[in-house]
């Protein structure tokens, strides 16, 4: 197994599982937390991840297949998605083109908006939406850009809820992630939200909440 | 017959998987297994979409053995249990175990045990790719509660495998 990434909560390895490439995600204990609490939290994250991966796929959202789960060692084997994260994709597209607009990736933003609408309509909250937690699968057929598919990953903080407030916060977290990692991406994010509106059956209350959460955020930053 | 290494969980274990048709002595084989004369799992071939499904169930079973965490008596019964979407042990034998009159049987054994098992099977060995024709896709779709939405984004085998791997987590 090759170490791919050492994160704050988990190590990721690349491996071969019975002939298929897979990602091994191992959550490890955090030294600064009380051992007992830590074990409980780690177990909870793993089980939330597994449940959400399954529920998302059942709702027609692309997520990696689960090959193996070991709750004792907090290890999960997932299908490896060949491609790059949305974050990497945005950065590389910006580097490649002359002007600094995001126009060429509006279709991708729309696709993400649709996926999140599906997610929230199924009463699932991701809990950690960032452009690193989405992978664009590179299509086998490079000429046909439409077949690029976006997978959601990293569901350790997910939970189920039908509350507009939770969905609004989910979108707010993503908005913050977009704006802080991708400069001047306000318009790109609004394209995403438009697609969310078009697809989601309950978008109006969610977007109202999003606006409320934004204002709370602004107030907080004015005080802080 | 094909042999597979169970890496990365158990890179020192390899298993052989073989599909037989026109089997005439399924009940005898079951007795031999019960008596510990041969070491193998006999699986109802109609219940397997692809050999990968069996590899996932087997990896989990052989690994559980190394961790002293078998939920059933033997690695071979554990493979049947792991194939099942349900956590009820009795149910998995009915669903995945072979009946006395079975004619299509999938055999899983350790690589080193396989030739001994093969000697006892009265039937015609055939390529594993034949599973695709033999399996009951509609029934499996229902059993594993695969939705139509899910099939738009994922193959039936992959849906089933993921459901198997996730079944203990509720
Ligand atoms: N199934 C997968 N296929 C391909 N790459 C993956 C997969 N899962 C994770 N990765 C890569 O590893 C990174 C970290 O994984 P993630 O599950 O987000 O863990 P963390 O909690 O450490 O962020 C992702 O941003 C992605 O680049
Ligand atoms: Mg992540």
mmCIF file of C-alpha atoms and ligand atoms in Angstrom:
data_model
loop_
_atom_site.group_PDB
_atom_site.id
_atom_site.type_symbol
_atom_site.label_atom_id
_atom_site.label_comp_id
_atom_site.label_asym_id
_atom_site.label_seq_id
_atom_site.Cartn_x
_atom_site.Cartn_y
_atom_site.Cartn_z
ATOM 1 C CA UNK A 1 0.000 0.000 0.000
ATOM 2 C CA UNK A 2 1.289 3.455 -0.908
ATOM 3 C CA UNK A 3 0.630 6.368 1.391
ATOM 4 C CA UNK A 4 -1.198 9.060 -0.575
ATOM 5 C CA UNK A 5 -2.090 11.556 2.059
ATOM 6 C CA UNK A 6 -1.707 12.089 5.752
ATOM 7 C CA UNK A 7 -4.585 14.282 6.870
ATOM 8 C CA UNK A 8 -5.578 15.566 10.290
ATOM 9 C CA UNK A 9 -7.958 12.680 10.912
ATOM 10 C CA UNK A 10 -7.083 9.998 8.429
ATOM 11 C CA UNK A 11 -4.363 8.423 6.350
ATOM 12 C CA UNK A 12 -5.110 7.500 2.775
ATOM 13 C CA UNK A 13 -3.366 4.706 0.901
ATOM 14 C CA UNK A 14 -3.610 3.418 -2.628
ATOM 15 C CA UNK A 15 -3.873 -0.337 -2.930
ATOM 16 C CA UNK A 16 -5.124 -3.134 -5.101
ATOM 17 C CA UNK A 17 -8.153 -5.000 -3.832
ATOM 18 C CA UNK A 18 -8.808 -8.282 -5.618
ATOM 19 C CA UNK A 19 -7.826 -6.794 -8.952
ATOM 20 C CA UNK A 20 -9.386 -3.355 -8.557
ATOM 21 C CA UNK A 21 -7.621 -0.148 -7.545
ATOM 22 C CA UNK A 22 -8.831 1.083 -4.233
ATOM 23 C CA UNK A 23 -8.309 3.765 -1.633
ATOM 24 C CA UNK A 24 -7.737 2.674 1.949
ATOM 25 C CA UNK A 25 -8.839 5.292 4.453
ATOM 26 C CA UNK A 26 -7.668 4.734 7.990
ATOM 27 C CA UNK A 27 -8.832 7.039 10.744
ATOM 28 C CA UNK A 28 -6.303 7.239 13.543
ATOM 29 C CA UNK A 29 -6.622 8.334 17.163
ATOM 30 C CA UNK A 30 -5.929 11.917 18.030
ATOM 31 C CA UNK A 31 -3.554 12.206 20.925
ATOM 32 C CA UNK A 32 -5.007 15.390 22.406
ATOM 33 C CA UNK A 33 -8.497 13.961 22.843
ATOM 34 C CA UNK A 34 -9.500 11.713 25.715
ATOM 35 C CA UNK A 35 -9.030 8.173 24.512
ATOM 36 C CA UNK A 36 -12.562 7.054 25.240
ATOM 37 C CA UNK A 37 -14.195 10.043 23.569
ATOM 38 C CA UNK A 38 -11.796 9.765 20.702
ATOM 39 C CA UNK A 39 -12.639 6.137 19.990
ATOM 40 C CA UNK A 40 -16.338 6.906 20.038
ATOM 41 C CA UNK A 41 -15.924 9.834 17.665
ATOM 42 C CA UNK A 42 -13.735 7.870 15.280
ATOM 43 C CA UNK A 43 -16.279 5.033 15.177
ATOM 44 C CA UNK A 44 -19.094 7.482 14.642
ATOM 45 C CA UNK A 45 -17.326 9.155 11.721
ATOM 46 C CA UNK A 46 -16.717 5.802 10.084
ATOM 47 C CA UNK A 47 -20.303 4.693 10.445
ATOM 48 C CA UNK A 48 -21.630 8.050 9.239
ATOM 49 C CA UNK A 49 -19.375 7.792 6.216
ATOM 50 C CA UNK A 50 -20.557 4.294 5.344
ATOM 51 C CA UNK A 51 -24.229 5.109 5.827
ATOM 52 C CA UNK A 52 -24.064 8.297 3.781
ATOM 53 C CA UNK A 53 -22.148 6.674 0.917
ATOM 54 C CA UNK A 54 -24.895 4.076 0.657
ATOM 55 C CA UNK A 55 -27.790 6.479 1.022
ATOM 56 C CA UNK A 56 -26.338 8.865 -1.549
ATOM 57 C CA UNK A 57 -25.897 6.144 -4.128
ATOM 58 C CA UNK A 58 -29.450 4.969 -3.521
ATOM 59 C CA UNK A 59 -30.549 8.514 -4.278
ATOM 60 C CA UNK A 60 -28.659 8.429 -7.580
ATOM 61 C CA UNK A 61 -25.612 10.425 -6.487
ATOM 62 C CA UNK A 62 -22.200 9.180 -7.593
ATOM 63 C CA UNK A 63 -20.136 7.958 -4.632
ATOM 64 C CA UNK A 64 -17.319 5.397 -4.429
ATOM 65 C CA UNK A 65 -18.276 1.747 -3.924
ATOM 66 C CA UNK A 66 -17.419 0.326 -0.498
ATOM 67 C CA UNK A 67 -15.310 -2.831 -0.663
ATOM 68 C CA UNK A 68 -14.488 -3.474 2.961
ATOM 69 C CA UNK A 69 -15.102 -2.013 6.407
ATOM 70 C CA UNK A 70 -13.223 -2.795 9.616
ATOM 71 C CA UNK A 71 -14.826 -0.954 12.512
ATOM 72 C CA UNK A 72 -12.225 -2.163 15.023
ATOM 73 C CA UNK A 73 -9.329 -0.567 13.179
ATOM 74 C CA UNK A 74 -11.485 2.185 11.620
ATOM 75 C CA UNK A 75 -10.497 1.255 8.109
ATOM 76 C CA UNK A 76 -12.572 1.522 5.004
ATOM 77 C CA UNK A 77 -11.682 0.380 1.468
ATOM 78 C CA UNK A 78 -13.258 2.438 -1.295
ATOM 79 C CA UNK A 79 -13.354 2.297 -5.037
ATOM 80 C CA UNK A 80 -10.626 4.563 -6.383
ATOM 81 C CA UNK A 81 -12.084 7.244 -8.612
ATOM 82 C CA UNK A 82 -9.685 8.069 -11.422
ATOM 83 C CA UNK A 83 -9.600 11.784 -11.861
ATOM 84 C CA UNK A 84 -8.853 14.950 -9.961
ATOM 85 C CA UNK A 85 -10.588 16.846 -7.213
ATOM 86 C CA UNK A 86 -12.801 19.741 -8.267
ATOM 87 C CA UNK A 87 -10.288 21.944 -6.494
ATOM 88 C CA UNK A 88 -7.378 20.659 -8.603
ATOM 89 C CA UNK A 89 -9.509 20.962 -11.704
ATOM 90 C CA UNK A 90 -10.428 24.596 -11.064
ATOM 91 C CA UNK A 91 -6.826 25.527 -10.311
ATOM 92 C CA UNK A 92 -5.467 23.843 -13.425
ATOM 93 C CA UNK A 93 -8.134 25.290 -15.713
ATOM 94 C CA UNK A 94 -7.348 28.778 -14.421
ATOM 95 C CA UNK A 95 -3.655 28.252 -15.075
ATOM 96 C CA UNK A 96 -4.192 27.007 -18.584
ATOM 97 C CA UNK A 97 -6.391 29.751 -19.927
ATOM 98 C CA UNK A 98 -5.389 33.323 -20.779
ATOM 99 C CA UNK A 99 -8.130 35.251 -19.032
ATOM 100 C CA UNK A 100 -8.909 34.595 -15.402
ATOM 101 C CA UNK A 101 -12.631 33.965 -15.825
ATOM 102 C CA UNK A 102 -14.326 30.773 -14.793
ATOM 103 C CA UNK A 103 -16.629 30.633 -17.821
ATOM 104 C CA UNK A 104 -15.323 27.347 -19.128
ATOM 105 C CA UNK A 105 -16.252 25.579 -15.899
ATOM 106 C CA UNK A 106 -19.774 26.914 -15.510
ATOM 107 C CA UNK A 107 -21.150 23.560 -16.702
ATOM 108 C CA UNK A 108 -19.258 21.858 -13.889
ATOM 109 C CA UNK A 109 -20.642 24.330 -11.331
ATOM 110 C CA UNK A 110 -24.139 23.628 -12.616
ATOM 111 C CA UNK A 111 -23.563 19.903 -12.269
ATOM 112 C CA UNK A 112 -22.426 20.342 -8.651
ATOM 113 C CA UNK A 113 -25.526 22.443 -7.937
ATOM 114 C CA UNK A 114 -27.732 19.665 -9.267
ATOM 115 C CA UNK A 115 -25.952 17.017 -7.201
ATOM 116 C CA UNK A 116 -26.336 19.045 -4.015
ATOM 117 C CA UNK A 117 -30.025 19.585 -4.761
ATOM 118 C CA UNK A 118 -30.456 15.816 -5.019
ATOM 119 C CA UNK A 119 -28.471 15.313 -1.818
ATOM 120 C CA UNK A 120 -30.566 17.776 0.153
ATOM 121 C CA UNK A 121 -33.860 16.604 -1.320
ATOM 122 C CA UNK A 122 -32.928 13.182 0.074
ATOM 123 C CA UNK A 123 -32.510 14.912 3.470
ATOM 124 C CA UNK A 124 -28.800 14.257 3.588
ATOM 125 C CA UNK A 125 -26.339 16.854 4.841
ATOM 126 C CA UNK A 126 -22.721 16.388 3.801
ATOM 127 C CA UNK A 127 -21.258 18.393 6.676
ATOM 128 C CA UNK A 128 -17.921 19.193 5.059
ATOM 129 C CA UNK A 129 -18.558 20.427 1.530
ATOM 130 C CA UNK A 130 -15.355 21.670 -0.072
ATOM 131 C CA UNK A 131 -13.969 21.464 -3.584
ATOM 132 C CA UNK A 132 -11.505 18.828 -2.311
ATOM 133 C CA UNK A 133 -14.362 16.529 -1.349
ATOM 134 C CA UNK A 134 -15.600 16.233 -4.926
ATOM 135 C CA UNK A 135 -13.802 14.240 -7.595
ATOM 136 C CA UNK A 136 -14.268 14.638 -11.336
ATOM 137 C CA UNK A 137 -13.838 11.282 -12.961
ATOM 138 C CA UNK A 138 -11.861 11.581 -16.152
ATOM 139 C CA UNK A 139 -13.881 10.125 -18.908
ATOM 140 C CA UNK A 140 -12.502 7.244 -20.943
ATOM 141 C CA UNK A 141 -13.587 9.165 -23.977
ATOM 142 C CA UNK A 142 -11.652 12.418 -23.820
ATOM 143 C CA UNK A 143 -13.525 14.078 -26.679
ATOM 144 C CA UNK A 144 -16.840 13.849 -24.958
ATOM 145 C CA UNK A 145 -16.558 16.301 -22.080
ATOM 146 C CA UNK A 146 -20.177 15.782 -21.093
ATOM 147 C CA UNK A 147 -19.411 12.364 -19.695
ATOM 148 C CA UNK A 148 -17.289 13.849 -16.928
ATOM 149 C CA UNK A 149 -18.869 12.691 -13.744
ATOM 150 C CA UNK A 150 -18.620 14.233 -10.312
ATOM 151 C CA UNK A 151 -18.364 12.008 -7.233
ATOM 152 C CA UNK A 152 -18.962 13.173 -3.663
ATOM 153 C CA UNK A 153 -16.557 11.822 -1.024
ATOM 154 C CA UNK A 154 -15.523 12.312 2.633
ATOM 155 C CA UNK A 155 -18.826 11.829 4.464
ATOM 156 C CA UNK A 156 -17.459 11.510 8.010
ATOM 157 C CA UNK A 157 -19.377 14.570 9.204
ATOM 158 C CA UNK A 158 -22.585 13.831 7.364
ATOM 159 C CA UNK A 159 -25.976 13.338 8.941
ATOM 160 C CA UNK A 160 -29.565 13.212 7.902
ATOM 161 C CA UNK A 161 -31.863 16.170 8.416
ATOM 162 C CA UNK A 162 -34.826 17.735 6.701
ATOM 163 C CA UNK A 163 -34.232 21.183 8.199
ATOM 164 C CA UNK A 164 -33.693 24.069 5.811
ATOM 165 C CA UNK A 165 -31.257 25.519 8.355
ATOM 166 C CA UNK A 166 -28.931 22.472 8.082
ATOM 167 C CA UNK A 167 -29.055 22.577 4.292
ATOM 168 C CA UNK A 168 -28.402 26.301 4.259
ATOM 169 C CA UNK A 169 -25.356 25.849 6.490
ATOM 170 C CA UNK A 170 -24.143 23.023 4.239
ATOM 171 C CA UNK A 171 -24.234 25.423 1.267
ATOM 172 C CA UNK A 172 -22.647 28.200 3.307
ATOM 173 C CA UNK A 173 -19.707 25.961 4.206
ATOM 174 C CA UNK A 174 -19.199 25.267 0.503
ATOM 175 C CA UNK A 175 -19.502 28.932 -0.381
ATOM 176 C CA UNK A 176 -16.796 29.819 2.137
ATOM 177 C CA UNK A 177 -14.619 27.047 0.750
ATOM 178 C CA UNK A 178 -15.134 28.266 -2.818
ATOM 179 C CA UNK A 179 -14.373 31.889 -2.061
ATOM 180 C CA UNK A 180 -11.336 31.187 0.073
ATOM 181 C CA UNK A 181 -9.684 28.643 -2.246
ATOM 182 C CA UNK A 182 -10.694 30.115 -5.597
ATOM 183 C CA UNK A 183 -10.293 33.907 -5.861
ATOM 184 C CA UNK A 184 -13.176 35.865 -7.422
ATOM 185 C CA UNK A 185 -15.377 32.810 -7.711
ATOM 186 C CA UNK A 186 -18.569 34.609 -6.555
ATOM 187 C CA UNK A 187 -20.153 34.326 -9.971
ATOM 188 C CA UNK A 188 -19.121 30.710 -10.353
ATOM 189 C CA UNK A 189 -20.800 29.927 -7.044
ATOM 190 C CA UNK A 190 -23.955 31.758 -8.074
ATOM 191 C CA UNK A 191 -24.119 29.589 -11.193
ATOM 192 C CA UNK A 192 -23.973 26.590 -8.859
ATOM 193 C CA UNK A 193 -26.779 28.000 -6.717
ATOM 194 C CA UNK A 194 -28.953 28.687 -9.767
ATOM 195 C CA UNK A 195 -28.735 25.052 -10.781
ATOM 196 C CA UNK A 196 -29.522 24.050 -7.177
ATOM 197 C CA UNK A 197 -32.647 26.219 -7.366
ATOM 198 C CA UNK A 198 -33.707 24.708 -10.670
ATOM 199 C CA UNK A 199 -33.515 21.147 -9.426
ATOM 200 C CA UNK A 200 -34.336 21.192 -5.716
ATOM 201 C CA UNK A 201 -37.974 20.960 -4.772
ATOM 202 C CA UNK A 202 -37.479 22.876 -1.532
ATOM 203 C CA UNK A 203 -34.854 25.393 -2.502
ATOM 204 C CA UNK A 204 -36.583 28.623 -1.474
ATOM 205 C CA UNK A 205 -36.523 28.014 2.286
ATOM 206 C CA UNK A 206 -32.955 26.697 2.028
ATOM 207 C CA UNK A 207 -31.738 29.783 0.169
ATOM 208 C CA UNK A 208 -33.487 32.050 2.658
ATOM 209 C CA UNK A 209 -31.593 30.246 5.418
ATOM 210 C CA UNK A 210 -28.370 30.557 3.450
ATOM 211 C CA UNK A 211 -28.871 34.317 3.348
ATOM 212 C CA UNK A 212 -29.509 34.383 7.111
ATOM 213 C CA UNK A 213 -26.395 32.377 7.790
ATOM 214 C CA UNK A 214 -24.357 34.693 5.554
ATOM 215 C CA UNK A 215 -25.575 37.695 7.531
ATOM 216 C CA UNK A 216 -24.737 36.044 10.837
ATOM 217 C CA UNK A 217 -21.294 35.351 9.395
ATOM 218 C CA UNK A 218 -20.831 38.982 8.368
ATOM 219 C CA UNK A 219 -21.900 40.267 11.790
ATOM 220 C CA UNK A 220 -19.540 37.886 13.466
ATOM 221 C CA UNK A 221 -16.640 39.013 11.328
ATOM 222 C CA UNK A 222 -17.456 42.657 12.052
ATOM 223 C CA UNK A 223 -17.364 42.023 15.784
ATOM 224 C CA UNK A 224 -14.338 39.721 15.608
ATOM 225 C CA UNK B 1 -11.150 -22.226 -12.180
ATOM 226 C CA UNK B 2 -9.287 -19.086 -11.276
ATOM 227 C CA UNK B 3 -6.985 -18.271 -8.414
ATOM 228 C CA UNK B 4 -6.957 -14.943 -6.620
ATOM 229 C CA UNK B 5 -4.689 -13.426 -4.027
ATOM 230 C CA UNK B 6 -6.531 -11.714 -1.176
ATOM 231 C CA UNK B 7 -4.288 -8.664 -1.043
ATOM 232 C CA UNK B 8 -3.973 -6.194 0.534
ATOM 233 C CA UNK B 9 -5.691 -7.671 3.613
ATOM 234 C CA UNK B 10 -4.063 -11.091 3.346
ATOM 235 C CA UNK B 11 -1.323 -11.170 0.779
ATOM 236 C CA UNK B 12 -0.271 -14.641 1.974
ATOM 237 C CA UNK B 13 -3.679 -16.160 1.183
ATOM 238 C CA UNK B 14 -4.862 -17.209 -2.247
ATOM 239 C CA UNK B 15 -8.191 -18.766 -3.053
ATOM 240 C CA UNK B 16 -9.436 -20.761 -5.989
ATOM 241 C CA UNK B 17 -12.920 -20.213 -7.333
ATOM 242 C CA UNK B 18 -14.542 -22.669 -9.714
ATOM 243 C CA UNK B 19 -17.936 -22.935 -11.348
ATOM 244 C CA UNK B 20 -19.494 -26.354 -12.043
ATOM 245 C CA UNK B 21 -22.544 -27.244 -14.079
ATOM 246 C CA UNK B 22 -24.436 -30.525 -14.291
ATOM 247 C CA UNK B 23 -23.417 -31.392 -10.755
ATOM 248 C CA UNK B 24 -24.932 -34.688 -9.581
ATOM 249 C CA UNK B 25 -23.553 -35.058 -6.045
ATOM 250 C CA UNK B 26 -24.215 -31.748 -4.253
ATOM 251 C CA UNK B 27 -25.613 -33.451 -1.172
ATOM 252 C CA UNK B 28 -22.577 -35.741 -0.916
ATOM 253 C CA UNK B 29 -20.274 -32.731 -1.171
ATOM 254 C CA UNK B 30 -22.150 -31.018 1.632
ATOM 255 C CA UNK B 31 -21.650 -34.055 3.844
ATOM 256 C CA UNK B 32 -17.932 -34.174 3.072
ATOM 257 C CA UNK B 33 -17.658 -30.538 4.110
ATOM 258 C CA UNK B 34 -19.639 -31.094 7.305
ATOM 259 C CA UNK B 35 -17.384 -34.010 8.185
ATOM 260 C CA UNK B 36 -14.304 -31.907 7.545
ATOM 261 C CA UNK B 37 -13.132 -34.175 4.729
ATOM 262 C CA UNK B 38 -12.871 -31.304 2.287
ATOM 263 C CA UNK B 39 -12.513 -27.591 2.968
ATOM 264 C CA UNK B 40 -14.583 -25.350 0.749
ATOM 265 C CA UNK B 41 -17.645 -23.169 0.460
ATOM 266 C CA UNK B 42 -20.392 -24.299 -1.887
ATOM 267 C CA UNK B 43 -22.423 -21.406 -3.190
ATOM 268 C CA UNK B 44 -25.631 -21.373 -5.178
ATOM 269 C CA UNK B 45 -24.368 -20.103 -8.540
ATOM 270 C CA UNK B 46 -27.647 -18.314 -9.319
ATOM 271 C CA UNK B 47 -26.886 -15.955 -6.417
ATOM 272 C CA UNK B 48 -23.568 -14.676 -7.739
ATOM 273 C CA UNK B 49 -23.390 -11.917 -10.351
ATOM 274 C CA UNK B 50 -19.652 -11.812 -10.724
ATOM 275 C CA UNK B 51 -16.653 -13.477 -9.122
ATOM 276 C CA UNK B 52 -15.761 -10.134 -7.525
ATOM 277 C CA UNK B 53 -18.792 -10.511 -5.248
ATOM 278 C CA UNK B 54 -17.310 -13.751 -3.925
ATOM 279 C CA UNK B 55 -13.841 -12.242 -3.567
ATOM 280 C CA UNK B 56 -15.251 -9.461 -1.384
ATOM 281 C CA UNK B 57 -17.099 -11.964 0.826
ATOM 282 C CA UNK B 58 -14.063 -14.257 1.021
ATOM 283 C CA UNK B 59 -11.555 -11.525 1.863
ATOM 284 C CA UNK B 60 -13.773 -10.448 4.710
ATOM 285 C CA UNK B 61 -14.135 -14.031 5.953
ATOM 286 C CA UNK B 62 -10.434 -14.927 5.862
ATOM 287 C CA UNK B 63 -9.597 -11.601 7.478
ATOM 288 C CA UNK B 64 -12.168 -12.106 10.275
ATOM 289 C CA UNK B 65 -10.532 -15.459 10.986
ATOM 290 C CA UNK B 66 -7.135 -13.805 11.530
ATOM 291 C CA UNK B 67 -8.785 -11.335 13.931
ATOM 292 C CA UNK B 68 -10.673 -14.113 15.773
ATOM 293 C CA UNK B 69 -13.891 -12.421 14.750
ATOM 294 C CA UNK B 70 -15.779 -15.072 12.810
ATOM 295 C CA UNK B 71 -19.529 -14.745 13.410
ATOM 296 C CA UNK B 72 -20.163 -18.292 12.180
ATOM 297 C CA UNK B 73 -18.341 -21.556 12.819
ATOM 298 C CA UNK B 74 -16.076 -21.724 9.796
ATOM 299 C CA UNK B 75 -14.454 -19.466 7.247
ATOM 300 C CA UNK B 76 -16.615 -21.207 4.652
ATOM 301 C CA UNK B 77 -19.902 -20.526 6.398
ATOM 302 C CA UNK B 78 -18.681 -16.986 7.010
ATOM 303 C CA UNK B 79 -18.363 -16.506 3.237
ATOM 304 C CA UNK B 80 -22.073 -17.322 2.871
ATOM 305 C CA UNK B 81 -22.879 -14.989 5.739
ATOM 306 C CA UNK B 82 -20.872 -12.178 4.175
ATOM 307 C CA UNK B 83 -22.653 -12.609 0.852
ATOM 308 C CA UNK B 84 -26.002 -12.120 2.501
ATOM 309 C CA UNK B 85 -27.533 -8.646 2.833
ATOM 310 C CA UNK B 86 -29.048 -9.739 6.142
ATOM 311 C CA UNK B 87 -27.320 -10.045 9.520
ATOM 312 C CA UNK B 88 -29.352 -13.153 10.382
ATOM 313 C CA UNK B 89 -27.082 -16.159 10.216
ATOM 314 C CA UNK B 90 -29.756 -18.794 9.528
ATOM 315 C CA UNK B 91 -31.028 -16.849 6.530
ATOM 316 C CA UNK B 92 -27.734 -16.870 4.652
ATOM 317 C CA UNK B 93 -27.587 -20.651 4.360
ATOM 318 C CA UNK B 94 -31.056 -20.790 2.834
ATOM 319 C CA UNK B 95 -30.213 -18.000 0.410
ATOM 320 C CA UNK B 96 -26.670 -18.831 -0.642
ATOM 321 C CA UNK B 97 -26.057 -22.447 0.358
ATOM 322 C CA UNK B 98 -26.629 -25.142 -2.265
ATOM 323 C CA UNK B 99 -29.631 -27.449 -2.138
ATOM 324 C CA UNK B 100 -29.180 -31.220 -2.264
ATOM 325 C CA UNK B 101 -30.385 -31.336 -5.856
ATOM 326 C CA UNK B 102 -28.349 -28.317 -6.988
ATOM 327 C CA UNK B 103 -26.725 -28.635 -10.396
ATOM 328 C CA UNK B 104 -24.904 -25.292 -10.625
ATOM 329 C CA UNK B 105 -22.381 -24.846 -7.867
ATOM 330 C CA UNK B 106 -19.690 -22.283 -7.219
ATOM 331 C CA UNK B 107 -16.785 -23.607 -5.158
ATOM 332 C CA UNK B 108 -14.435 -21.455 -3.093
ATOM 333 C CA UNK B 109 -11.408 -23.008 -1.414
ATOM 334 C CA UNK B 110 -7.898 -22.147 -0.380
ATOM 335 C CA UNK B 111 -5.601 -22.592 -3.335
ATOM 336 C CA UNK B 112 -3.850 -25.505 -1.634
ATOM 337 C CA UNK B 113 -7.151 -27.266 -0.818
ATOM 338 C CA UNK B 114 -8.731 -26.904 -4.214
ATOM 339 C CA UNK B 115 -7.493 -29.989 -6.059
ATOM 340 C CA UNK B 116 -8.793 -32.235 -3.276
ATOM 341 C CA UNK B 117 -12.236 -30.609 -3.531
ATOM 342 C CA UNK B 118 -12.226 -30.775 -7.312
ATOM 343 C CA UNK B 119 -11.609 -34.530 -7.201
ATOM 344 C CA UNK B 120 -14.897 -35.045 -5.393
ATOM 345 C CA UNK B 121 -17.131 -32.893 -7.579
ATOM 346 C CA UNK B 122 -19.120 -34.825 -10.151
ATOM 347 C CA UNK B 123 -19.930 -32.179 -12.709
ATOM 348 C CA UNK B 124 -18.520 -30.081 -15.531
ATOM 349 C CA UNK B 125 -16.203 -27.250 -14.677
ATOM 350 C CA UNK B 126 -16.906 -24.135 -16.753
ATOM 351 C CA UNK B 127 -15.556 -20.576 -17.016
ATOM 352 C CA UNK B 128 -16.511 -18.100 -14.294
ATOM 353 C CA UNK B 129 -17.734 -15.722 -16.980
ATOM 354 C CA UNK B 130 -20.779 -17.999 -17.254
ATOM 355 C CA UNK B 131 -22.037 -16.648 -13.930
ATOM 356 C CA UNK B 132 -23.416 -13.673 -15.792
ATOM 357 C CA UNK B 133 -25.923 -15.924 -17.604
ATOM 358 C CA UNK B 134 -26.719 -18.139 -14.651
ATOM 359 C CA UNK B 135 -27.458 -15.496 -12.035
ATOM 360 C CA UNK B 136 -30.946 -14.288 -11.245
ATOM 361 C CA UNK B 137 -30.492 -10.529 -11.625
ATOM 362 C CA UNK B 138 -34.083 -9.519 -10.855
ATOM 363 C CA UNK B 139 -34.113 -11.557 -7.671
ATOM 364 C CA UNK B 140 -30.734 -10.233 -6.534
ATOM 365 C CA UNK B 141 -31.796 -6.669 -7.220
ATOM 366 C CA UNK B 142 -34.773 -7.156 -4.917
ATOM 367 C CA UNK B 143 -32.858 -9.049 -2.266
ATOM 368 C CA UNK B 144 -30.187 -6.375 -1.886
ATOM 369 C CA UNK B 145 -32.805 -3.599 -2.160
ATOM 370 C CA UNK B 146 -31.077 -1.973 -5.121
ATOM 371 C CA UNK B 147 -33.008 1.060 -6.389
ATOM 372 C CA UNK B 148 -33.473 2.122 -10.012
ATOM 373 C CA UNK B 149 -31.876 5.465 -9.179
ATOM 374 C CA UNK B 150 -28.824 3.577 -7.964
ATOM 375 C CA UNK B 151 -28.582 1.569 -11.165
ATOM 376 C CA UNK B 152 -28.301 4.802 -13.127
ATOM 377 C CA UNK B 153 -24.969 5.519 -11.446
ATOM 378 C CA UNK B 154 -23.606 2.069 -10.673
ATOM 379 C CA UNK B 155 -23.556 -1.518 -11.946
ATOM 380 C CA UNK B 156 -25.699 -4.114 -10.162
ATOM 381 C CA UNK B 157 -22.578 -5.989 -9.032
ATOM 382 C CA UNK B 158 -21.117 -2.839 -7.507
ATOM 383 C CA UNK B 159 -24.382 -1.966 -5.738
ATOM 384 C CA UNK B 160 -24.501 -5.467 -4.291
ATOM 385 C CA UNK B 161 -20.859 -5.475 -3.214
ATOM 386 C CA UNK B 162 -21.196 -2.125 -1.475
ATOM 387 C CA UNK B 163 -24.348 -3.280 0.324
ATOM 388 C CA UNK B 164 -22.535 -6.426 1.501
ATOM 389 C CA UNK B 165 -19.566 -4.454 2.793
ATOM 390 C CA UNK B 166 -21.788 -1.972 4.625
ATOM 391 C CA UNK B 167 -24.282 -4.386 6.113
ATOM 392 C CA UNK B 168 -23.042 -4.336 9.710
ATOM 393 C CA UNK B 169 -23.314 -0.571 9.891
ATOM 394 C CA UNK B 170 -26.805 0.509 10.765
HETATM 395 N N1 LIG C 1 -12.418 7.137 -3.504
HETATM 396 C C1 LIG C 1 -11.431 7.973 -3.833
HETATM 397 N N2 LIG C 1 -10.908 7.959 -5.083
HETATM 398 C C2 LIG C 1 -9.914 8.814 -5.422
HETATM 399 N N3 LIG C 1 -9.363 9.702 -4.591
HETATM 400 C C3 LIG C 1 -9.825 9.777 -3.330
HETATM 401 C C4 LIG C 1 -10.887 8.919 -2.880
HETATM 402 N N4 LIG C 1 -11.133 9.204 -1.594
HETATM 403 C C5 LIG C 1 -10.285 10.176 -1.250
HETATM 404 N N5 LIG C 1 -9.479 10.550 -2.287
HETATM 405 C C6 LIG C 1 -8.445 11.601 -2.285
HETATM 406 O O1 LIG C 1 -7.928 11.751 -0.974
HETATM 407 C C7 LIG C 1 -8.237 13.037 -0.438
HETATM 408 C C8 LIG C 1 -8.627 12.924 1.028
HETATM 409 O O2 LIG C 1 -9.701 12.035 1.202
HETATM 410 P P1 LIG C 1 -10.931 12.397 2.163
HETATM 411 O O3 LIG C 1 -11.872 11.249 2.185
HETATM 412 O O4 LIG C 1 -11.482 13.724 1.743
HETATM 413 O O5 LIG C 1 -10.222 12.479 3.605
HETATM 414 P P2 LIG C 1 -9.925 13.708 4.588
HETATM 415 O O6 LIG C 1 -10.906 13.531 5.701
HETATM 416 O O7 LIG C 1 -8.514 13.507 5.023
HETATM 417 O O8 LIG C 1 -10.146 14.984 3.812
HETATM 418 C C9 LIG C 1 -9.368 13.569 -1.322
HETATM 419 O O9 LIG C 1 -9.383 14.968 -1.355
HETATM 420 C C10 LIG C 1 -9.027 12.950 -2.659
HETATM 421 O O10 LIG C 1 -8.013 13.699 -3.307
HETATM 422 MG MG1 LIG C 2 -11.557 15.637 2.496
#
